[in-house]
Tab-separated table of C-alpha atoms and ligand atoms in Angstrom:
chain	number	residue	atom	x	y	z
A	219	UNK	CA	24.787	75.321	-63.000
A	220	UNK	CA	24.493	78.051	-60.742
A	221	UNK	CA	22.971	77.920	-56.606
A	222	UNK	CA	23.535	78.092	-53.326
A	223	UNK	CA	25.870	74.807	-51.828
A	224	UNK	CA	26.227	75.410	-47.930
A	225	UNK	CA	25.261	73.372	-45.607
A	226	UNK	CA	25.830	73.174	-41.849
A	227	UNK	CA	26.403	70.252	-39.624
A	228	UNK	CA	27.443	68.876	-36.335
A	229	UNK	CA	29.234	65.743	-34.986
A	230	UNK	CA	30.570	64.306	-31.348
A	231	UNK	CA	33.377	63.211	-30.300
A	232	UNK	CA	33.296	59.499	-29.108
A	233	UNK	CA	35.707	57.932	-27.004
A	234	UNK	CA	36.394	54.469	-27.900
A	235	UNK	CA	35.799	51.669	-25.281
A	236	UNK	CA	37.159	48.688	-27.436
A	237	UNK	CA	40.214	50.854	-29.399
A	238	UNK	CA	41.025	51.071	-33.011
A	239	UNK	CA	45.269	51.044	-33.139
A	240	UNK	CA	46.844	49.823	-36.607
A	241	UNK	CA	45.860	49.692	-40.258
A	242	UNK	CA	45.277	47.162	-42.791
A	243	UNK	CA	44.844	49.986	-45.330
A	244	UNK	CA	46.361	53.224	-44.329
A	245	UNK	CA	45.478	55.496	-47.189
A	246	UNK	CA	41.675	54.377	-47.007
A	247	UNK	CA	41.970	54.046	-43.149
A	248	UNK	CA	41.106	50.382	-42.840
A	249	UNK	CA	41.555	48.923	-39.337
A	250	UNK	CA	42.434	45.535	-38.517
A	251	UNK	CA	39.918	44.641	-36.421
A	252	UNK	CA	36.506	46.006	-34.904
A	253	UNK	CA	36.174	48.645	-32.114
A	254	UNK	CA	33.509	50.109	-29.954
A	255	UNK	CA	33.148	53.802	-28.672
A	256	UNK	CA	30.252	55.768	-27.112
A	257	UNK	CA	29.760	59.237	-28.242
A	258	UNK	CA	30.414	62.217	-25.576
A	259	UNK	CA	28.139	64.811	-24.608
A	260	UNK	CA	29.556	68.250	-24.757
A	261	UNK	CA	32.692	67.368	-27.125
A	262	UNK	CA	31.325	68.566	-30.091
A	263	UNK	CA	32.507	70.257	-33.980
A	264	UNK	CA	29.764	72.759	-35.621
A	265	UNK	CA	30.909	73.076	-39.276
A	266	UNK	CA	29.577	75.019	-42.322
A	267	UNK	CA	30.616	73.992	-45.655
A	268	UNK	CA	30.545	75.987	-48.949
A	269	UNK	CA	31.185	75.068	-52.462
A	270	UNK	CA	31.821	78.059	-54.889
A	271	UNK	CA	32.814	78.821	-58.141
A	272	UNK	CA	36.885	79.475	-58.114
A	273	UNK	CA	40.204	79.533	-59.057
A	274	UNK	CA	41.155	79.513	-55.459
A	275	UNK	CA	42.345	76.497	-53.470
A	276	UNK	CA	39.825	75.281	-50.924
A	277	UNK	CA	39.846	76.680	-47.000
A	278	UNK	CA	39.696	74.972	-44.084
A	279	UNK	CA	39.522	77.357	-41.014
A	280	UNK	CA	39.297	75.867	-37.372
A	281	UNK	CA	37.900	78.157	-34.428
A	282	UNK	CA	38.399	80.820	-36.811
A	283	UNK	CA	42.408	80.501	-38.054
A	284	UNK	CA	42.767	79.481	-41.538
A	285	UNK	CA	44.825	75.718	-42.085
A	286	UNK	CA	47.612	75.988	-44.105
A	287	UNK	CA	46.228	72.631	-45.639
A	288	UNK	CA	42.754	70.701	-45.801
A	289	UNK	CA	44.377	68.492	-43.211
A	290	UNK	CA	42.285	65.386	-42.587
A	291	UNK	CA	39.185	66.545	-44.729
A	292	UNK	CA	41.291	66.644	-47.772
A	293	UNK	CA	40.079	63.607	-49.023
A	294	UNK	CA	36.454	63.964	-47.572
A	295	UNK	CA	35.884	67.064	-49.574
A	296	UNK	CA	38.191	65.579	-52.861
A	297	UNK	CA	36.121	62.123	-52.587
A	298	UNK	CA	32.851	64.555	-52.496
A	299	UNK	CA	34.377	66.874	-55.533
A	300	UNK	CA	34.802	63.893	-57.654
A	301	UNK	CA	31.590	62.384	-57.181
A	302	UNK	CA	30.011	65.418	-58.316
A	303	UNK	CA	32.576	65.698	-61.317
A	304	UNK	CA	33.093	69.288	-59.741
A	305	UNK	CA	35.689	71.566	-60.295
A	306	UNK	CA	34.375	73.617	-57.651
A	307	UNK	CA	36.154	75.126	-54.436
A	308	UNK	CA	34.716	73.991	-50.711
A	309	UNK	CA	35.623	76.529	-47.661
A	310	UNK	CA	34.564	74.882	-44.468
A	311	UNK	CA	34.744	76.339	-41.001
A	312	UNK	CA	34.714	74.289	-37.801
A	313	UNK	CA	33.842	75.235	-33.998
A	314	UNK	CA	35.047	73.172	-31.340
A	315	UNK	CA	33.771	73.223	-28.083
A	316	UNK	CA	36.881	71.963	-26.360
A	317	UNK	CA	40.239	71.742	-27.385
A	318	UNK	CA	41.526	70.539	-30.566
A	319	UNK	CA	44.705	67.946	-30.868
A	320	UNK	CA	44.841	67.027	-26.969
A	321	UNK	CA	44.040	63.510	-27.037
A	322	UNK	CA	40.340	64.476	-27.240
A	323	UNK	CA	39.666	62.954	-30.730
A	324	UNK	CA	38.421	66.360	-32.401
A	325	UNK	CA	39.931	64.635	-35.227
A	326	UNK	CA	36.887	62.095	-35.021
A	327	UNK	CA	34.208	65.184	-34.595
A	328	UNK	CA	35.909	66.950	-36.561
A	329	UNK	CA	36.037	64.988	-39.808
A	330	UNK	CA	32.175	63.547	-38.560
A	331	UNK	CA	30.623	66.671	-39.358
A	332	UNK	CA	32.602	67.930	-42.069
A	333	UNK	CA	31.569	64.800	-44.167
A	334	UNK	CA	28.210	65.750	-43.376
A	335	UNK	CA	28.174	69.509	-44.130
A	336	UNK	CA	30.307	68.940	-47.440
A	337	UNK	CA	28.066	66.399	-48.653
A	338	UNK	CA	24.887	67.530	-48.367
A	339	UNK	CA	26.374	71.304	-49.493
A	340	UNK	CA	27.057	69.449	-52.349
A	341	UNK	CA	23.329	67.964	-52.550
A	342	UNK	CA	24.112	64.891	-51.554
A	343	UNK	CA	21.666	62.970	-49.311
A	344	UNK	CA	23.855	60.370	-47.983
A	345	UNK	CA	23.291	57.510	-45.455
A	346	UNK	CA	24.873	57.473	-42.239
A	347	UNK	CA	26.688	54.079	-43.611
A	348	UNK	CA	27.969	56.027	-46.374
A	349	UNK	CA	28.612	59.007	-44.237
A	350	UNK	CA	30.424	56.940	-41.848
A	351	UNK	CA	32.565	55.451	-44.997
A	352	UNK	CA	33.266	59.097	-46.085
A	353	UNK	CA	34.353	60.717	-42.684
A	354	UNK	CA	36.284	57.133	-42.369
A	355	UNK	CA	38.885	58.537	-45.275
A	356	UNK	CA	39.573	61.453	-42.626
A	357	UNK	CA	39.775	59.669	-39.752
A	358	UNK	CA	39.356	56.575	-38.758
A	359	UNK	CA	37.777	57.153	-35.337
A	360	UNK	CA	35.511	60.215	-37.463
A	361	UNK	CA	33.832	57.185	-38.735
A	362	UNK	CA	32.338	55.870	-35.447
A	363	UNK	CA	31.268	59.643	-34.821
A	364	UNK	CA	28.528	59.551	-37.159
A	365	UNK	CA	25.925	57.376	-35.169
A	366	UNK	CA	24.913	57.916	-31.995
A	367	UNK	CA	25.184	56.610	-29.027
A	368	UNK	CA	27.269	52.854	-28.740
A	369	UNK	CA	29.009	52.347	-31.874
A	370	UNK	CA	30.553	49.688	-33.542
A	371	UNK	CA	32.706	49.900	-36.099
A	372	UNK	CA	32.960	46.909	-38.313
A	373	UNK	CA	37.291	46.445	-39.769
A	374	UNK	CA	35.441	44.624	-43.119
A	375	UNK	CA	37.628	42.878	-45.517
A	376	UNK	CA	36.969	44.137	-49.048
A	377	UNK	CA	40.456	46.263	-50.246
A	378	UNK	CA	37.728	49.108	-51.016
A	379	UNK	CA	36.858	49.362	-47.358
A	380	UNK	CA	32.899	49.348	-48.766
A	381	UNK	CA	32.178	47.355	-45.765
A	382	UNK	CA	34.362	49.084	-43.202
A	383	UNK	CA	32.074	51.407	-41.584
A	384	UNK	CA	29.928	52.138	-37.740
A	385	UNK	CA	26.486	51.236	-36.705
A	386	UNK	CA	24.835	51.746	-33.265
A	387	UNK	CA	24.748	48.585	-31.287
A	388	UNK	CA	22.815	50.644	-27.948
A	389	UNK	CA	21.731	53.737	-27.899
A	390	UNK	CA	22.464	56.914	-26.183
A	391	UNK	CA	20.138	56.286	-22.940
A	392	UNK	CA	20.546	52.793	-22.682
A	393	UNK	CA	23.174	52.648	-19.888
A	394	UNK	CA	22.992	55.747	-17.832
A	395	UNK	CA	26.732	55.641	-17.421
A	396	UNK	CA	28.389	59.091	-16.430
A	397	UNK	CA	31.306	60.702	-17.956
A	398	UNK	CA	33.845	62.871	-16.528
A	399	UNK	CA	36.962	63.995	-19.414
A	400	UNK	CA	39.975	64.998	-16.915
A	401	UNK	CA	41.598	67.610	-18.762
A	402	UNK	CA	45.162	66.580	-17.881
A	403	UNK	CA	46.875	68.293	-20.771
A	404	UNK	CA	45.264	71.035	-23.204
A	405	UNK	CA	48.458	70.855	-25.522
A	406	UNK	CA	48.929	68.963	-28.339
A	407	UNK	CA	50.262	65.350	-28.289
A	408	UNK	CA	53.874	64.925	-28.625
A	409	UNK	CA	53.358	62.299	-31.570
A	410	UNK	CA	49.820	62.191	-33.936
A	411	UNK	CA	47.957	59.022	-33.480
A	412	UNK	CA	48.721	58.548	-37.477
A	413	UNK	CA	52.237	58.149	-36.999
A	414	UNK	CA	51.653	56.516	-33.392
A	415	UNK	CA	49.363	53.423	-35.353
A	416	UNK	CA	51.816	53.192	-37.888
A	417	UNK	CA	55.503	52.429	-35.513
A	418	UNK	CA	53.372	50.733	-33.298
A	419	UNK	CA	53.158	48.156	-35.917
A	420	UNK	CA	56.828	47.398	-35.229
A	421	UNK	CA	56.606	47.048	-31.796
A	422	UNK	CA	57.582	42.975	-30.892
A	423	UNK	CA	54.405	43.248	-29.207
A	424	UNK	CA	52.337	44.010	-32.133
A	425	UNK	CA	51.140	40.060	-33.252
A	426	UNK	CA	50.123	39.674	-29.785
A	427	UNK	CA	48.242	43.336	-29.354
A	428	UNK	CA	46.641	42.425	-32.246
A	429	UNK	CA	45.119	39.458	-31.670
A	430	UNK	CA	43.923	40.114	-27.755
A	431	UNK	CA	42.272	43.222	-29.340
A	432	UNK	CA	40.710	41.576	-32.163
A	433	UNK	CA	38.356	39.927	-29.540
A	434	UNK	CA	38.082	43.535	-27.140
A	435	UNK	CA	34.738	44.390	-29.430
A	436	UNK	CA	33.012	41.453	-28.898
A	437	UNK	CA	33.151	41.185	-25.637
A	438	UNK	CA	32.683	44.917	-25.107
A	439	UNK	CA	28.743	43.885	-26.700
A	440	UNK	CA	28.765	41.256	-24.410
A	441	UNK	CA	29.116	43.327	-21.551
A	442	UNK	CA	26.539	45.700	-22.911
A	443	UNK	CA	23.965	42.982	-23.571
A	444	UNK	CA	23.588	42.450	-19.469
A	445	UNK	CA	24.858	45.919	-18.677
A	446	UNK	CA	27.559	44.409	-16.181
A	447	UNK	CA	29.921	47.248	-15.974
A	448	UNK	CA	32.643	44.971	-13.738
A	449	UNK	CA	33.215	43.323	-17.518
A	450	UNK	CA	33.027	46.470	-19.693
A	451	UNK	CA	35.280	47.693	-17.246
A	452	UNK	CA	38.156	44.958	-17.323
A	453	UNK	CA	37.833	45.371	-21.505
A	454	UNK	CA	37.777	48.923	-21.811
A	455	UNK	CA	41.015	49.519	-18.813
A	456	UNK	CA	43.238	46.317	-20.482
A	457	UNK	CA	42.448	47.765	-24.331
A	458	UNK	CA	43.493	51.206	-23.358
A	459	UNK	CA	46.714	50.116	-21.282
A	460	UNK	CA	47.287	47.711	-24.204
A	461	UNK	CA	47.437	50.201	-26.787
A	462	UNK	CA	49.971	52.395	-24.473
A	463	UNK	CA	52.169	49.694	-23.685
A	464	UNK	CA	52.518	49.177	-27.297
A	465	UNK	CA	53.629	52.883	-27.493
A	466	UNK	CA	55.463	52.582	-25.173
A	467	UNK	CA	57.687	49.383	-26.802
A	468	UNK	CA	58.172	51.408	-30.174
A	469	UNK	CA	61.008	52.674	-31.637
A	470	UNK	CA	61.720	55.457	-30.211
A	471	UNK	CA	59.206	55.050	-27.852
A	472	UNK	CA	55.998	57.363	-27.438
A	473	UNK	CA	54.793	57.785	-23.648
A	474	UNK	CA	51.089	60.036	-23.908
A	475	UNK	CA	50.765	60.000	-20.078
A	476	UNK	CA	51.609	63.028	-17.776
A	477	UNK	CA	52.337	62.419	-13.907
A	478	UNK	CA	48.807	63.468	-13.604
A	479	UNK	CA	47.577	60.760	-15.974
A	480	UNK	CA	49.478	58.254	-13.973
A	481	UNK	CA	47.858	59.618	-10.716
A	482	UNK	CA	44.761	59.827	-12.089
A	483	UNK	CA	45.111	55.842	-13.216
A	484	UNK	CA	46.500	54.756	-10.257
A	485	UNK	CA	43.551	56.055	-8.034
A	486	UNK	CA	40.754	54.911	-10.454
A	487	UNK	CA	42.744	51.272	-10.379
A	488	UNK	CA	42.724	51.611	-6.310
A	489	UNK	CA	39.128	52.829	-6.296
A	490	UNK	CA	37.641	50.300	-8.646
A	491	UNK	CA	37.859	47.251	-6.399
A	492	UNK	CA	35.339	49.292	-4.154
A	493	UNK	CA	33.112	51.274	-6.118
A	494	UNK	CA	31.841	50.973	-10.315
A	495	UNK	CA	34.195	53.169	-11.786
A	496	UNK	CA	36.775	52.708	-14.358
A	497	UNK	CA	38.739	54.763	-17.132
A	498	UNK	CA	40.220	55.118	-20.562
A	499	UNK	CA	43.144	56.903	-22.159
A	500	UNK	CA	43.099	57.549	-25.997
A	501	UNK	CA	46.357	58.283	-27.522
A	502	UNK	CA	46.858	61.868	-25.277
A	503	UNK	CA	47.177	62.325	-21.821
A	504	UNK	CA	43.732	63.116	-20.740
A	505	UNK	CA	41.826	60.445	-18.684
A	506	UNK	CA	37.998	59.839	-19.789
A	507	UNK	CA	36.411	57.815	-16.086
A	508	UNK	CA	33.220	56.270	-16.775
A	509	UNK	CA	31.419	54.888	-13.794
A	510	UNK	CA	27.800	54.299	-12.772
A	511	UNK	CA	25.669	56.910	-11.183
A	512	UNK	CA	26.201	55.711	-7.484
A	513	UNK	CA	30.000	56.552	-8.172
A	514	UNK	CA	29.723	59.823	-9.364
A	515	UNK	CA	29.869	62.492	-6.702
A	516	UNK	CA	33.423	60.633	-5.579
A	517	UNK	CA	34.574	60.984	-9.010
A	518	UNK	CA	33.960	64.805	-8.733
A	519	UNK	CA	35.223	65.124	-5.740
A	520	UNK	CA	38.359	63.561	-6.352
A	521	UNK	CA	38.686	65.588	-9.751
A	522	UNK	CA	38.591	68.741	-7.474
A	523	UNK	CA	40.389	68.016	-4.548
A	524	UNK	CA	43.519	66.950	-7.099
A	525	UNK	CA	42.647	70.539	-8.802
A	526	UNK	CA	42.034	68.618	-12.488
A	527	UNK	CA	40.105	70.432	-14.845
A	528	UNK	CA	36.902	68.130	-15.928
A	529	UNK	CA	34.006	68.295	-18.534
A	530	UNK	CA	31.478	66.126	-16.738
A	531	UNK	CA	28.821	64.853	-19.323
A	532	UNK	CA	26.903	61.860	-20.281
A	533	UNK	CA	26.789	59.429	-23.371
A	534	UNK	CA	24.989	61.412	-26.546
B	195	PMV	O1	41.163	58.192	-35.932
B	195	PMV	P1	42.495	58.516	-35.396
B	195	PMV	O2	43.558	58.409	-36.425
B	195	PMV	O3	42.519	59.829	-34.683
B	195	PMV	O4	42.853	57.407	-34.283
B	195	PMV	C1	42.245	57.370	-33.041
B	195	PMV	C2	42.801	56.293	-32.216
B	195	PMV	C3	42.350	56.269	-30.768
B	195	PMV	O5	41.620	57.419	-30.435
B	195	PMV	C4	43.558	56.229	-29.850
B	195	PMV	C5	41.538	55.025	-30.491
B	195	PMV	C6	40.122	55.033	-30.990
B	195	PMV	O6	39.614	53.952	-31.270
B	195	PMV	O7	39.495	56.097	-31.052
């Protein structure tokens, strides 16, 4: 069979609200329980995939250097290979608009759009609860990057992770939230988030971590049903210091912040018993605020008088 199989596709990055930490399943990425992210403007992969007739191994090249290794698409594009009964090679190339491996989940963008460009390069006209299930076996987060807007992503139960997967709860414009990324760190973390999940699970905190943020999704909807950001606030700060403090109780322990980080946290803490504003850390240093329109022009301010380079964007 002979033809032309490129596609291109794009994907944002989403920063969870309601965090994912910990597998049930590691090679399929199965998490224990739900979690809830909204997707970020300006964060964003642009991929191109192409399948070709060769000997060759497959390519993966990322803001133009060539990957030693597929990295976290290997088992998008072997999953995709497979289902065509292929023998085929897939090159895909990736753009980032911001900086890859700094806490800024380009893993989740990143594996978003290549399970979109190397499926339907392939001819495949997937859903986006089967695309979400395919960039899933990249990255876990990758499969809450596929809808838009606020995402849920349901843990499931089945061993096949056939119903572990995201769905949009709210959509992009329904809270007209702002978004400022405070980019503490451009470096990459000191440990990957893969390794992180998978100490953290022998942290003597872990039973409880697990079950306080088995419940953060649910009431992360709850706050978004009546739009009161005081309670998506308290859910989204106590599941992102949960999730450190767990890092921080491994063995040997993994601290993400910087001094900045800490700053940065201590001021939004200070400022959000005044003012709708709160924040978020993912497993990196950076600090994602989130407040309400009316608190916006301090944020900024603050970002610049402390000299922080920040992507200020909205929920996409
Ligand atoms: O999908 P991964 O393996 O990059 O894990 C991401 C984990 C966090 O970003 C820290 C939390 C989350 O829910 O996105």
């Amino acid at each position: 069979m002979t033809g032309i199989f490129s596609a291109k596709a794009s994907a944002h990055a989403n920063i969870a609200v309601a965090k994912y930490w910990g597998k049930r399943d590691e090679n399929l990425n199965l998490p224990w329980f739900d979690s809830v992210s909204f997707g970020v403007g300006c964060l964003e992969t642009h991929t191109e995939a192409l399948w070709i007739e060769s000997s060759e191994s497959d390519e993966l090249w990322i803001d133009g250097v060539r990957s030693p290794d597929l990295g976290h698409i290997k088992k998008i594009v072997s999953r995709v290979r497979a289902e065509k009964n292929w023998d085929k090679s897939c090159i895909v190339r990736s753009e980032n608009t911001f900086p890859s491996s700094s806490g800024l989940a380009s893993s989740a963008s990143g594996c978003a759009a290549a399970a979109r460009a190397v499926s339907l390069a392939a001819g495949l006209e997937y859903s986006d609860r089967e695309l979400s299930r395919l960039a899933r076996l990249g990255s876990g987060s990758a499969a809450r990057s596929i809808p838009s807007g606020w995402v849920r992503w349901y843990a499931g139960t089945s061993s096949d992770g056939s119903d572990s997967y995201a769905s949009q709860i709210a959509d992009a414009d329904y809270w007209p939230l702002k978004i400022f990324v405070a980019l503490v760190s451009q470096s990459p973390k000191p440990v990957s988030s893969r390794l992180a999940m998978k100490i953290s699970q022998e942290s003597p905190f872990w039973t409880a971590y697990k079950e306080q943020s088995s419940r953060d999704a649910d009431l992360v909807q709850m706050a978004l049903e009546k739009r009161d950001f005081s309670a998506l606030s308290e859910v989204m700060l106590r599941s992102a210091l949960n999730l450190h403090a767990l890092t921080l109780t491994c063995r040997p322990p993994i601290c993400y912040f910087e001094p900045k980080s800490i700053e940065l946290l201590r001021m939004i803490l200070d400022a959000a018993r005044k003012i709708p504003v709160c924040c978020t850390l993912d497993a990196g240093a950076n600090v994602v605020i989130v407040c309400e329109e009316t608190a916006s022009d301090w944020v900024g301010g603050q970002l610049e008088t402390l000299k922080i380079p920040y992507i200020s964007t909205e929920i996409v």
